[in-house]
Coordinates of C-alpha atoms in Angstrom, one line a residue:
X1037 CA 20.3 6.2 -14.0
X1038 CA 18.3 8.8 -12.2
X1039 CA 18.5 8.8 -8.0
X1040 CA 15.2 7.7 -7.4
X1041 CA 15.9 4.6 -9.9
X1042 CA 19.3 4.6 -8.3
X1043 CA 17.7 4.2 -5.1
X1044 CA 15.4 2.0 -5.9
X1045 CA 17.6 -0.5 -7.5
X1046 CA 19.9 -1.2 -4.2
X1047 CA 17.1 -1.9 -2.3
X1048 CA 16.4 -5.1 -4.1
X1049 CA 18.5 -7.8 -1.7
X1050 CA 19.5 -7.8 1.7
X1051 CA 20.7 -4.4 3.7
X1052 CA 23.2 -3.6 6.0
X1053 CA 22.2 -0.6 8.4
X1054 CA 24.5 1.7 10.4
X1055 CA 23.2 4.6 12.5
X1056 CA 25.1 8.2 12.5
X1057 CA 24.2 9.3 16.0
X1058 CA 23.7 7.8 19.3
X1059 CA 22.4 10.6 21.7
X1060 CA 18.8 10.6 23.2
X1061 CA 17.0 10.2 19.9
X1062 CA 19.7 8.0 18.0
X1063 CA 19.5 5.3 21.0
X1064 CA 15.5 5.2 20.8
X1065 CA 16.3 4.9 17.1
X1066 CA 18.7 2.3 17.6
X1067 CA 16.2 0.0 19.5
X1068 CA 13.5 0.2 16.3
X1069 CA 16.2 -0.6 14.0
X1070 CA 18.0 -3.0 15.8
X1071 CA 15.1 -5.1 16.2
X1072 CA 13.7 -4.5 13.3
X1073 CA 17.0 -6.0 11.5
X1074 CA 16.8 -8.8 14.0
X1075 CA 13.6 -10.0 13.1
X1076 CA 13.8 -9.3 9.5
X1077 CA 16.8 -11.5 8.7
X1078 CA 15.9 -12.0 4.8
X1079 CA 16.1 -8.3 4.3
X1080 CA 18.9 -7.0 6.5
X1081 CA 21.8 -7.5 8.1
X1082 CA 21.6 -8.2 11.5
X1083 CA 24.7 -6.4 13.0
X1084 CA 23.9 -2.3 13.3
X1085 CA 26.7 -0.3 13.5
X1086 CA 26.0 2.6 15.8
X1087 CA 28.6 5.7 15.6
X1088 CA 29.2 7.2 18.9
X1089 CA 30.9 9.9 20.1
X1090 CA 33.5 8.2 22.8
X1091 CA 32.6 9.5 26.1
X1092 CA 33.7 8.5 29.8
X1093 CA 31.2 8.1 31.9
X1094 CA 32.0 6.6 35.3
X1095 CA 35.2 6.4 34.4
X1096 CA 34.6 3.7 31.6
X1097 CA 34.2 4.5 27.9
X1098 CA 30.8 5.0 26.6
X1099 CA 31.1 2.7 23.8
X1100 CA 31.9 0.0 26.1
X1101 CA 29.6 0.4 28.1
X1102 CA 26.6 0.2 25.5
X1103 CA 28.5 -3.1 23.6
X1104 CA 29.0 -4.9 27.1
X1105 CA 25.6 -3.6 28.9
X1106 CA 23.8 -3.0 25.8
X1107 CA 22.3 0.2 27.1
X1108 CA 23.1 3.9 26.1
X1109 CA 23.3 4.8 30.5
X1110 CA 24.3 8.7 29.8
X1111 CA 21.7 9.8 26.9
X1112 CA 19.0 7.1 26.9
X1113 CA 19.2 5.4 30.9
X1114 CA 16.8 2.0 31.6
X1115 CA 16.7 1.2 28.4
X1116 CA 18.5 -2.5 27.1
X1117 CA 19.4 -2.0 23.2
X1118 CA 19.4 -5.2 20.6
X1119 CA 22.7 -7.3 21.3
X1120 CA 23.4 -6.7 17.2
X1121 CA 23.3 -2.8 17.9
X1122 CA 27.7 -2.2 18.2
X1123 CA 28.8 1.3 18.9
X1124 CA 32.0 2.0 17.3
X1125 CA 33.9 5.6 17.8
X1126 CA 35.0 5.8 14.5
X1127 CA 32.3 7.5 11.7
X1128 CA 34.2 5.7 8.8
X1129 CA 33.9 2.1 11.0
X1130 CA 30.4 2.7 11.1
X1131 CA 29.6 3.6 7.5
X1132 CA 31.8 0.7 6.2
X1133 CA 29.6 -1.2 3.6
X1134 CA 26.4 0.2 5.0
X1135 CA 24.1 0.1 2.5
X1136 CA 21.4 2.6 4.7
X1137 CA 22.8 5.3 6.1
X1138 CA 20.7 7.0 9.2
X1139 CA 21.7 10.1 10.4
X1140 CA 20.5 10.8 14.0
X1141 CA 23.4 13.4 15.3
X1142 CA 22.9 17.4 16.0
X1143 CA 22.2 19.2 12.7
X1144 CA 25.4 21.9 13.3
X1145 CA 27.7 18.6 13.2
X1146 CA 26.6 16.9 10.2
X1147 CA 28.6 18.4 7.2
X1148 CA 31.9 17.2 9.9
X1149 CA 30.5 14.1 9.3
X1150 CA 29.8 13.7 5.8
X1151 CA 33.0 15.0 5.0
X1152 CA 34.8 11.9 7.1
X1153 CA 32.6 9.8 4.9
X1154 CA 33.4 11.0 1.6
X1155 CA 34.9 8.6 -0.3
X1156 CA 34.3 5.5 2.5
X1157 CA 30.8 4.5 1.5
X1158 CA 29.3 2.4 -1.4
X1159 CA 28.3 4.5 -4.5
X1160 CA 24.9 2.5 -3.9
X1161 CA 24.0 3.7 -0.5
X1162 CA 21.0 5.9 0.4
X1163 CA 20.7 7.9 3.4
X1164 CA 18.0 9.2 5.5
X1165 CA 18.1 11.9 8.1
X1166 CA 16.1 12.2 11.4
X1167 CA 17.7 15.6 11.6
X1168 CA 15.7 18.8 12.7
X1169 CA 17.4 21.9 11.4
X1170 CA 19.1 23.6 8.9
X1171 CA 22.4 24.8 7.8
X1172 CA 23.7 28.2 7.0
X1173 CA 24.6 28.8 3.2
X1174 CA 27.2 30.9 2.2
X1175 CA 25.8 33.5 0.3
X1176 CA 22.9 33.9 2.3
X1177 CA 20.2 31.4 2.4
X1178 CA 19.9 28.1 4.0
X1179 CA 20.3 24.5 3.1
X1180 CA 17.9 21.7 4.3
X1181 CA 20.3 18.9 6.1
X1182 CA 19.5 16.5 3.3
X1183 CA 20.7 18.9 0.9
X1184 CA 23.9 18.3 2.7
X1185 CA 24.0 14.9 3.0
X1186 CA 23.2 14.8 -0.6
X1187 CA 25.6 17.1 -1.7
X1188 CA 29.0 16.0 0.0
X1189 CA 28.0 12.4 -0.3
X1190 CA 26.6 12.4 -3.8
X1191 CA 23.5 9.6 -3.0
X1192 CA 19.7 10.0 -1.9
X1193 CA 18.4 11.2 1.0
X1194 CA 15.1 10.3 2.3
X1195 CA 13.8 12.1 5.6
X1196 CA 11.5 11.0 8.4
X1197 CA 10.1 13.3 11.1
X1198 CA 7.5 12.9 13.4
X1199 CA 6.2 13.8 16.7
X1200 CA 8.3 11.5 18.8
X1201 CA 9.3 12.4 22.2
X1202 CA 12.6 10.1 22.3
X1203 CA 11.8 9.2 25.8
X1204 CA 8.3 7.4 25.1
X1205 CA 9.2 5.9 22.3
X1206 CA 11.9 4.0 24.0
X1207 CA 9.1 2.5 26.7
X1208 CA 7.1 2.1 22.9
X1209 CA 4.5 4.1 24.0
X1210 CA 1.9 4.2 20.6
X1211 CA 3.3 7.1 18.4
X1212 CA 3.2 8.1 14.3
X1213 CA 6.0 9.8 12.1
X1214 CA 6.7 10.4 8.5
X1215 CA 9.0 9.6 6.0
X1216 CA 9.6 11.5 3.2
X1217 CA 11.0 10.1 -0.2
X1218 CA 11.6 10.8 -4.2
X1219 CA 10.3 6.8 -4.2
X1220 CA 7.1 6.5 -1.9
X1221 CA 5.0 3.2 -3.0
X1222 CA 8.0 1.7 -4.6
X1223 CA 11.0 -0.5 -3.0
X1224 CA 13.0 2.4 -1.4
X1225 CA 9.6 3.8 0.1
X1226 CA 8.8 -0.1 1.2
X1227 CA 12.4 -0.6 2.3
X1228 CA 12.5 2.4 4.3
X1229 CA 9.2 1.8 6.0
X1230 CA 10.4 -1.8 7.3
X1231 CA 13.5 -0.4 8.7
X1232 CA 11.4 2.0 11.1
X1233 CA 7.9 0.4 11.5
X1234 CA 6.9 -1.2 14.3
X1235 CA 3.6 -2.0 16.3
X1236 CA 4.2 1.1 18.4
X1237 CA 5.8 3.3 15.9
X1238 CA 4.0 3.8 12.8
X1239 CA 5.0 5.1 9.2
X1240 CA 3.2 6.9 6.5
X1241 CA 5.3 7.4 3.6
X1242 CA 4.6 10.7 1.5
X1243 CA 6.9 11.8 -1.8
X1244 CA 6.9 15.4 -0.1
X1245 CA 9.9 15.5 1.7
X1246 CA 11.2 18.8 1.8
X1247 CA 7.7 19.4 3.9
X1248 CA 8.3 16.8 6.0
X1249 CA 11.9 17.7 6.3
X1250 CA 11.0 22.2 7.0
X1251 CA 8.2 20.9 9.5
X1252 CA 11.3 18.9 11.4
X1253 CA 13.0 21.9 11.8
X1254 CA 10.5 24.5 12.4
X1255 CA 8.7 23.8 14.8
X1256 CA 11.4 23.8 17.3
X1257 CA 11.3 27.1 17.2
X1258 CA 7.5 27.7 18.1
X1259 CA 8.7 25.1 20.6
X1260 CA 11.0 27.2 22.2
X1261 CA 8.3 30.1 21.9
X1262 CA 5.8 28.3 23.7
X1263 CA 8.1 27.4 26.5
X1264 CA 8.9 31.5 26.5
X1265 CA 5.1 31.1 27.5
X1266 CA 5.3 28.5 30.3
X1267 CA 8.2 30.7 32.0
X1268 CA 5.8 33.6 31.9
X1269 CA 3.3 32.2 34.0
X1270 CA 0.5 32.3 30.9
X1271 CA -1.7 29.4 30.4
X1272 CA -3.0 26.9 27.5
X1273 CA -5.2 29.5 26.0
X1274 CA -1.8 31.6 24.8
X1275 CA 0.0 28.5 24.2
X1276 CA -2.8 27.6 21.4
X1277 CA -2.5 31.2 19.8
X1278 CA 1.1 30.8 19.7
X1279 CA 0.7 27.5 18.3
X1280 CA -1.8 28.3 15.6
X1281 CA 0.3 31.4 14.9
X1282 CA 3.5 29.5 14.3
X1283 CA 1.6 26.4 12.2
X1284 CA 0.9 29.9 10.0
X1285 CA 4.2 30.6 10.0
X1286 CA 5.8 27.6 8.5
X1287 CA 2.8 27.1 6.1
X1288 CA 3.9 30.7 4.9
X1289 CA 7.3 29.9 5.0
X1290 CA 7.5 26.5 2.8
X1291 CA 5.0 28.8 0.2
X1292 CA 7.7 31.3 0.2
X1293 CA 10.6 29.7 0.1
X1294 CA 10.0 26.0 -0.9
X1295 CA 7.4 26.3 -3.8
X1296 CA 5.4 23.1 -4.4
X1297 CA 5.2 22.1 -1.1
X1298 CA 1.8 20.8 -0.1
X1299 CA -1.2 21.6 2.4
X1300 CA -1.9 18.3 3.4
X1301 CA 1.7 16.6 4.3
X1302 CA 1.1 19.8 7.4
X1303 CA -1.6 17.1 8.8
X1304 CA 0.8 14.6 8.9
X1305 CA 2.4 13.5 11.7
X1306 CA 5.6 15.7 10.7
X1307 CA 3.5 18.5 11.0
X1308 CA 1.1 19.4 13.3
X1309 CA 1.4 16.3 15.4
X1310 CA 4.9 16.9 16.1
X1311 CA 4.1 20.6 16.4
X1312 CA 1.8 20.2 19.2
X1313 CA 3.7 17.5 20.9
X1314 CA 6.7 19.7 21.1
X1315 CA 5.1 22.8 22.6
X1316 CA 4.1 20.7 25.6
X1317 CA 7.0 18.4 26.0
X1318 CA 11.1 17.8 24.6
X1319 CA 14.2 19.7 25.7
X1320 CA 13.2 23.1 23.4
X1321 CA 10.7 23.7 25.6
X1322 CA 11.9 22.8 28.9
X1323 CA 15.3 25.4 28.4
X1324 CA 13.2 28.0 27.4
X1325 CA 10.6 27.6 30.0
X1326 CA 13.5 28.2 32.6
X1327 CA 15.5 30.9 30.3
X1328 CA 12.1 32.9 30.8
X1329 CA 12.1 32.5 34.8
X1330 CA 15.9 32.7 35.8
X1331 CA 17.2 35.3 33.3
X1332 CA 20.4 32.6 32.2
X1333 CA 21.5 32.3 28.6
X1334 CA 20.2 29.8 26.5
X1335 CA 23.9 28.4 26.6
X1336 CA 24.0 28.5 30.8
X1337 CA 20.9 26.3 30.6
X1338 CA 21.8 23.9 27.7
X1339 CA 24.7 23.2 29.8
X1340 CA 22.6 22.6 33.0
X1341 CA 19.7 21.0 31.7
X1342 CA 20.7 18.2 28.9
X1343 CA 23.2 16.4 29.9
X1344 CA 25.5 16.6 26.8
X1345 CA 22.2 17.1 24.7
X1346 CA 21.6 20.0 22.1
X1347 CA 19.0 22.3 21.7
X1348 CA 17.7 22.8 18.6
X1349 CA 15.4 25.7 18.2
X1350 CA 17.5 28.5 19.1
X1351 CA 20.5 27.4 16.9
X1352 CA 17.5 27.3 14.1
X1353 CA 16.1 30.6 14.7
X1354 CA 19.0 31.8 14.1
X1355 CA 19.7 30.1 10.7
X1356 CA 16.0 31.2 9.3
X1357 CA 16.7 34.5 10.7
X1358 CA 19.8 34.6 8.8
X1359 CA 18.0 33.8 5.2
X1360 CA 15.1 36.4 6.6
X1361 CA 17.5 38.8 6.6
X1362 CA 19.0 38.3 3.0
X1363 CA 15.8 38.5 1.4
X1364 CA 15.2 41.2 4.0
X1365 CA 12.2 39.5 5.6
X1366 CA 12.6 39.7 9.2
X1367 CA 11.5 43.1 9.8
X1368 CA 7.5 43.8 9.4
X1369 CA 5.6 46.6 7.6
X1370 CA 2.3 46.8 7.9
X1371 CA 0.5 45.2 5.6
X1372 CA 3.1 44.9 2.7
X1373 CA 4.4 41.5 2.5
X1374 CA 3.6 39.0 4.6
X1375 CA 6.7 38.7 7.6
X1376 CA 7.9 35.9 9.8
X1377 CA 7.4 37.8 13.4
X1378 CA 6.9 34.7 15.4
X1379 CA 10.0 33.6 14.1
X1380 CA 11.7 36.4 14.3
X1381 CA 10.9 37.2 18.0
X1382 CA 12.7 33.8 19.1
X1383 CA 15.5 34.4 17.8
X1384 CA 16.1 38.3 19.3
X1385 CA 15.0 36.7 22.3
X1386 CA 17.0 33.9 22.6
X1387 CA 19.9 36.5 21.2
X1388 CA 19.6 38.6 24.4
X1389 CA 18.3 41.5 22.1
X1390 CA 14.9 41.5 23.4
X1391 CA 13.3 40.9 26.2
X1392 CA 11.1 37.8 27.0
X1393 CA 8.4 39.8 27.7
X1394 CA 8.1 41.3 24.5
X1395 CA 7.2 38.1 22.9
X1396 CA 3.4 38.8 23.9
X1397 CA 3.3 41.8 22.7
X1398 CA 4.3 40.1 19.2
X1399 CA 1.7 37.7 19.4
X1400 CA -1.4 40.9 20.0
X1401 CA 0.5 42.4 16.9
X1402 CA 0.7 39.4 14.7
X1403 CA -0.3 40.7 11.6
X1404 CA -3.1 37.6 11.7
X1405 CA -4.7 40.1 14.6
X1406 CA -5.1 43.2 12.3
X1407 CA -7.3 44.5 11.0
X1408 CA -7.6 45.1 6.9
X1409 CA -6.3 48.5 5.7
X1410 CA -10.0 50.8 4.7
X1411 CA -9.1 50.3 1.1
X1412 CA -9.5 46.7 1.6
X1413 CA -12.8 47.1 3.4

C-alpha cells in the first residue's frame, strides 16, 4: 500500500491526537486542537496529549500547572487551554496510540524526539509538522524536518505553515495558513483540515508541501534580515526591498534545489503572507532588531529576550549556508550563476563575521540591482 493510500486509509474512524511541543506556538496550537477535538466528538478523541518539557516555574512543575490551571503561564500567559488538553513529560506517554502526531517543538530537537518514538507509535499514524527549519545532512546538504520525521518514524508527514503570530492567534484574531499533503481533496487532506480549522484560523490545503514546508523555514531568515534593518534606524521603504529581495531568494532557492515546486503555493498564506508578517512582527525579528543596536550575540539576546523560546532564523542561516557551501553557492560572481547573497549576509552576520552594517551594502549590490553585462544589451 503506498503512503498516501496508507494515510488515507487510517483516517477513516475516529482519531486520537497528541501534540509534540508545548512552547509559545505548541500552546496556541494546543487551544485549536483541543477544541476542535472537543467539539468534534464523532471524529476524535477527546483527550489531547500534549508533550512538555518539565519545567519549574514558581517553584511548581510546569506540567502541573497547565493540567490543574489549564494555562501554559511561562510560554503562552492569559491564556485558559481545553480541560481535555493533558501535558505529560514523557514523549513516549504522549505518542501512545495517537493516531495524529503534531509536531510543534524547535526544529534542532526533533530527530531527539523521533528517535524516543521509534518503535512506540502505531504503524498507522501520520504526522504533521508545524516546524520551521531544517536539519544538517551529513554529507553536505540539508533535510526538510518532515524528511526526518518521515525517515526515523517510517509514516507520512503532512506540513502546515502559515503566517501566524502565536500570540494573536491565541486571542483568535482572524488569520490563514496552509497545509501541505501527498492527499489534498481526499480523507487525510479533509481529516487534517478539521483538526486545525476554525472560524478564526483558516486552512487551504495544497499537494505542494515541500513549498509550503521551504517557505516555513525561509523566511525566518529575511525575518531576521529585516530586523538587521529596524536596529539600523532605516525605514519601511528598505524593509520592502529586503522583503522583495528575499521572496526572490527563496523562489530561486526551491527552483534550485527542490525542482517541481510551484509559483503559485508562494501566494499562499505559507508564503508571502507569512513572509510579510514576520518582517514586522515574531521573535526573529525582535533579537535581531536589538543584536543591530547593542552589539550582543545572537545567543546573549536569545537568552534575554524569549523566555526559554528559540530563535529560528539564525540557527537556519546557518544550515542553508552549510548546503550553499557544498554546492559552493554562497559566494557571488558576477553574473555567472545566480547566488543566495541575502541569505548569505544573515548568516556572516549573525556569525560575528561581518558587520551589521554591511548588510545594506548587500542589498545596493543584489545582483537584482545590476545591470546586464554589454553582451547582453
Amino acid at each position: 500500500m503506498s503512503s498516501v493510500s496508507r494515510a488515507s486509509a487510517t483516517m477513516t474512524c475516529k482519531k486520537k491526537i497528541c501534540i509534540l511541543g508545548s512552547g509559545n506556538w505548541g500552546s496556541a496550537i494546543a487551544k485549536i486542537v483541543g477544541n476542535n477535538a472537543k467539539d468534534n466528538p464523532s471524529l476524535f478523541d477527546p483527550e489531547v496529549r500534549m508533550w512538555v518539557y518539565e519545567e519549574e516555574v514558581n517553584g511548581q512543575k510546569l506540567s502541573n500547572i497547565i493540567n490543574t490551571q489549564h494555562e501554559n503561564v511561562k510560554y503562552l500567559p492569559g491564556i485558559k487551554l481545553p480541560e481535555k488538553v493533558i501535558a505529560v513529560t514523557n514523549e513516549k506517554e504522549t505518542a501512545k496510540d495517537a493516531d495524529i502526531l503534531v509536531f510543534v517543538l524547535p526544529h534542532q530537537f526533533v530527530r531527539a524526539c523521533c528517535e524516543k518514538l521509534k518503535g512506540h507509535i502505531k504503524q498507522d499514524a501520520v504526522a504533521i509538522t508545524l516546524i520551521k527549519g531544517f536539519e544538517v545532512a551529513e554529507g553536505g546538504g540539508i533535510l526538510l524536518i518532515s524528511q526526518v520525521i518521515k525517515s526515523v518514524l517510517s509514516i507520512p508527514c503532512a506540513v502546515l505553515m502559515g503566517a501566524n503570530i502565536a500570540n494573536e492567534v491565541a486571542i483568535e484574531n482572524y488569520c490563514e495558513a496552509t497545509i501541505g499533503c501527498d492527499d489534498p481533496v481526499g480523507p487525510l487532506g479533509r481529516t487534517l483540515k478539521s483538526v486545525f480549522q476554525t472560524n478564526y484560523f483558516r486552512i487551504v490545503v495544497v499537494q505542494d508541501s515541500i513549498t509550503v514546508e521551504v517557505c516555513g523555514a525561509l523566511k525566518n531568515v529575511i525575518a531576521t534580515a529585516a530586523g538587521f534593518i529596524d536596529g539600523l534606524g532605516y525605514g519601511d521603504n528598505t524593509k520592502a526591498a529586503i522583503i522583495r529581495l528575499g521572496l526572490m531568494e527563496m523562489i530561486k532557492f526551491c527552483e534550485v534545489f527542490y525542482p517541481g515546486s510551484k509559483l503559485e503555493t508562494f501566494f499562499e498564506s505559507c508564503g508571502i503572507a507569512d513572509l510579510i508578517t514576520t518582517c514586522y512582527g515574531g521573535r526573529n525579528r525582535r533579537v535581531a532588531e536589538a543584536f543591530a543596536k547593542t552589539g550582543k550575540t545572537i545567543e546573549q539576546l536569545e537568552a534575554e529576550m524569549l523566555n526559554g523560546q528559540k530563535l529560528q532564523g539564525p540557527p537556519t542561516a546557518a544550515e542553508v549556508n552549510h548546503m550553499l557551501n557544498s554546492r559552493k553557492m554562497s559566494q557571488s560572481n558576477e553574473f555567472e550563476h545566480y547566488r543566495f547573497p541575502l541569505f548569505t549576509a544573515v548568516h556572516l552576520i549573525c556569525q560575528g563575521q561581518q558587520p551589521v552594517t554591511d548588510l545594506i551594502e548587500c542589498v545596493r549590490n543584489h545582483p537584482e540591482h545590476m545591470d546586464p553585462p554589454p553582451a547582453l544589451l
